[in-house]
mmCIF file of C-alpha atoms in Angstrom:
data_model
loop_
_atom_site.group_PDB
_atom_site.id
_atom_site.type_symbol
_atom_site.label_atom_id
_atom_site.label_comp_id
_atom_site.label_asym_id
_atom_site.label_seq_id
_atom_site.Cartn_x
_atom_site.Cartn_y
_atom_site.Cartn_z
ATOM 1 C CA SER S 1463 0.000 0.000 0.000
ATOM 2 C CA HIS S 1464 1.019 3.637 -0.349
ATOM 3 C CA PHE S 1465 1.275 4.034 3.424
ATOM 4 C CA ILE S 1466 3.844 1.252 3.639
ATOM 5 C CA GLU S 1467 5.824 2.893 0.824
ATOM 6 C CA ILE S 1468 5.888 6.262 2.574
ATOM 7 C CA SER S 1469 6.823 4.632 5.859
ATOM 8 C CA SER S 1470 9.737 2.963 4.090
ATOM 9 C CA ALA S 1471 10.777 6.232 2.434
ATOM 10 C CA LEU S 1472 10.587 8.116 5.731
ATOM 11 C CA SER S 1473 12.689 5.529 7.508
ATOM 12 C CA GLU S 1474 15.406 6.059 4.884
ATOM 13 C CA VAL S 1475 15.415 9.794 5.571
ATOM 14 C CA SER S 1476 15.848 9.225 9.300
ATOM 15 C CA PHE S 1477 18.597 6.629 8.820
ATOM 16 C CA PRO S 1478 21.262 7.389 11.441
ATOM 17 C CA GLY S 1479 24.269 6.573 9.222
ATOM 18 C CA GLU S 1480 25.397 7.910 5.896
ATOM 19 C CA ILE S 1481 23.218 7.147 2.916
ATOM 20 C CA SER S 1482 24.154 7.466 -0.727
ATOM 21 C CA ASN S 1483 22.817 10.194 -2.997
ATOM 22 C CA LYS S 1484 20.945 7.505 -4.925
ATOM 23 C CA ASP S 1485 19.229 6.332 -1.719
ATOM 24 C CA LEU S 1486 18.414 9.912 -0.802
ATOM 25 C CA ASP S 1487 17.010 10.643 -4.262
ATOM 26 C CA ARG S 1488 14.760 7.577 -4.092
ATOM 27 C CA ALA S 1489 13.510 8.464 -0.621
ATOM 28 C CA MET S 1490 12.906 12.081 -1.615
ATOM 29 C CA TYR S 1491 11.042 11.095 -4.775
ATOM 30 C CA GLY S 1492 8.807 8.822 -2.697
ATOM 31 C CA ILE S 1493 8.044 11.610 -0.242
ATOM 32 C CA TRP S 1494 7.408 14.213 -2.960
ATOM 33 C CA SER S 1495 5.153 11.827 -4.873
ATOM 34 C CA PHE S 1496 3.238 10.862 -1.759
ATOM 35 C CA GLN S 1497 2.829 14.480 -0.704
ATOM 36 C CA TYR S 1498 1.605 15.513 -4.166
ATOM 37 C CA ASP S 1499 -0.547 12.468 -4.977
ATOM 38 C CA PHE S 1500 -2.461 12.631 -1.695
ATOM 39 C CA ASN S 1501 -2.413 16.429 -1.323
ATOM 40 C CA LEU S 1502 -0.641 16.216 2.040
ATOM 41 C CA THR S 1503 1.005 18.998 3.981
ATOM 42 C CA VAL S 1504 4.510 18.809 5.383
ATOM 43 C CA HIS S 1505 2.922 18.583 8.838
ATOM 44 C CA ASP S 1506 0.837 15.582 7.743
ATOM 45 C CA ILE S 1507 3.938 13.676 6.701
ATOM 46 C CA SER S 1508 6.321 14.803 9.444
ATOM 47 C CA SER S 1509 3.881 14.088 12.281
ATOM 48 C CA GLY S 1510 3.850 10.374 11.486
ATOM 49 C CA PHE S 1511 0.068 10.288 11.071
ATOM 50 C CA VAL S 1512 -1.184 10.299 7.499
ATOM 51 C CA ASN S 1513 -4.945 10.287 6.980
ATOM 52 C CA GLY S 1514 -5.345 8.836 10.476
ATOM 53 C CA ILE S 1515 -2.834 6.034 9.920
ATOM 54 C CA ASP S 1516 0.252 5.860 12.146
ATOM 55 C CA THR S 1517 3.319 5.470 9.912
ATOM 56 C CA SER S 1518 5.545 5.159 13.020
ATOM 57 C CA ASN S 1519 7.922 7.723 11.499
ATOM 58 C CA VAL S 1520 7.964 11.150 13.095
ATOM 59 C CA LEU S 1521 10.374 13.538 11.408
ATOM 60 C CA ASN S 1522 12.423 15.953 13.479
ATOM 61 C CA VAL S 1523 13.824 19.383 12.609
ATOM 62 C CA LYS S 1524 16.925 17.891 11.004
ATOM 63 C CA ASP S 1525 14.862 15.526 8.840
ATOM 64 C CA CYS S 1526 12.608 18.345 7.608
ATOM 65 C CA TYR S 1527 15.654 20.556 7.027
ATOM 66 C CA ARG S 1528 17.393 17.852 4.988
ATOM 67 C CA ILE S 1529 14.290 17.189 2.896
ATOM 68 C CA GLY S 1530 13.968 20.923 2.273
ATOM 69 C CA ARG S 1531 17.616 21.421 1.339
ATOM 70 C CA HIS S 1532 17.653 18.385 -0.951
ATOM 71 C CA SER S 1533 14.410 19.481 -2.612
ATOM 72 C CA VAL S 1534 15.870 22.906 -3.338
ATOM 73 C CA SER S 1535 19.133 21.381 -4.601
ATOM 74 C CA VAL S 1536 17.221 19.547 -7.342
ATOM 75 C CA ASN S 1537 15.092 22.633 -8.139
ATOM 76 C CA TYR S 1538 11.925 21.585 -6.299
ATOM 77 C CA ILE S 1539 11.976 25.029 -4.756
ATOM 78 C CA THR S 1540 8.346 25.375 -3.715
ATOM 79 C CA ILE S 1541 8.209 22.043 -1.923
ATOM 80 C CA GLY S 1542 11.693 22.635 -0.493
ATOM 81 C CA THR S 1543 10.562 25.962 0.922
ATOM 82 C CA GLN S 1544 7.580 24.266 2.567
ATOM 83 C CA TRP S 1545 9.872 21.755 4.291
ATOM 84 C CA LEU S 1546 12.348 24.437 5.377
ATOM 85 C CA GLN S 1547 9.578 26.635 6.759
ATOM 86 C CA TYR S 1548 8.207 23.691 8.713
ATOM 87 C CA ALA S 1549 11.702 22.973 10.054
ATOM 88 C CA LEU S 1550 11.813 26.589 11.242
ATOM 89 C CA TYR S 1551 8.383 26.171 12.853
ATOM 90 C CA LEU S 1552 9.662 23.092 14.708
ATOM 91 C CA VAL S 1553 12.805 24.919 15.859
ATOM 92 C CA GLN S 1554 10.685 27.762 17.212
ATOM 93 C CA ASN S 1555 7.997 25.595 18.831
ATOM 94 C CA SER S 1556 9.760 22.541 20.212
ATOM 95 C CA THR S 1557 12.793 21.535 22.216
ATOM 96 C CA ASP S 1558 14.378 19.881 19.168
ATOM 97 C CA ASP S 1559 17.743 21.525 18.594
ATOM 98 C CA SER S 1560 19.134 19.062 16.030
ATOM 99 C CA ILE S 1561 19.569 22.032 13.651
ATOM 100 C CA GLY S 1562 20.068 25.601 14.773
ATOM 101 C CA HIS S 1563 17.542 28.364 14.212
ATOM 102 C CA GLU S 1564 20.060 30.447 12.230
ATOM 103 C CA GLU S 1565 20.966 27.555 9.946
ATOM 104 C CA VAL S 1566 17.328 27.017 8.988
ATOM 105 C CA GLU S 1567 16.757 30.751 8.467
ATOM 106 C CA ASP S 1568 19.884 30.949 6.284
ATOM 107 C CA ALA S 1569 18.640 28.056 4.149
ATOM 108 C CA ILE S 1570 15.264 29.769 3.707
ATOM 109 C CA ALA S 1571 16.970 33.044 2.755
ATOM 110 C CA MET S 1572 19.214 31.288 0.215
ATOM 111 C CA THR S 1573 16.180 29.527 -1.225
ATOM 112 C CA GLN S 1574 14.449 32.885 -1.689
ATOM 113 C CA VAL S 1575 17.543 34.273 -3.443
ATOM 114 C CA LEU S 1576 17.635 31.234 -5.737
ATOM 115 C CA GLU S 1577 13.927 31.520 -6.478
ATOM 116 C CA ASN S 1578 14.318 35.230 -7.331
ATOM 117 C CA TYR S 1579 17.294 34.443 -9.581
ATOM 118 C CA LEU S 1580 15.396 31.714 -11.428
ATOM 119 C CA ASP S 1581 12.355 33.991 -11.808
ATOM 120 C CA LEU S 1582 14.573 36.733 -13.271
ATOM 121 C CA LYS S 1583 16.311 34.263 -15.566
ATOM 122 C CA GLN S 1584 12.948 32.968 -16.817
ATOM 123 C CA TRP S 1585 11.692 36.526 -17.320
ATOM 124 C CA ARG S 1586 14.787 37.365 -19.382
ATOM 125 C CA VAL S 1587 14.331 34.303 -21.569
ATOM 126 C CA CYS S 1588 10.622 35.023 -22.092
ATOM 127 C CA ASN S 1589 11.334 38.653 -22.951
ATOM 128 C CA GLY S 1590 14.390 38.075 -25.138
ATOM 129 C CA VAL S 1591 16.732 39.955 -22.824
ATOM 130 C CA ALA S 1592 20.392 38.979 -23.224
ATOM 131 C CA GLN S 1593 22.066 37.282 -20.281
ATOM 132 C CA GLN S 1594 24.680 39.360 -18.474
#
């Protein structure tokens, strides 16, 4: 079932050791697909309860931060921003200090800069403006 798949993908994200980029990409794709296909919020997935079903995988600040950073790194900026903003929410509203407040804010700021750059680049292409 889809809930077993997401549980498996979430357990890969929370893996305590090092995982390969290929493993991370597969886990991220599973999470993005699940989030999109079932119209779920970041909170829905990170809380460990999806549509009333306990996935037994609660994501902490560091998990949400990593999902956000990886999403942005592969140009899933909107979804990455959602995950980073939720990581910031967790930092501000819990005792979880696995990632510092400033680090999450810096990642959000860099994501906004990247998004503005990509918007400008797209505008230039659409309007025939030469690249500088």
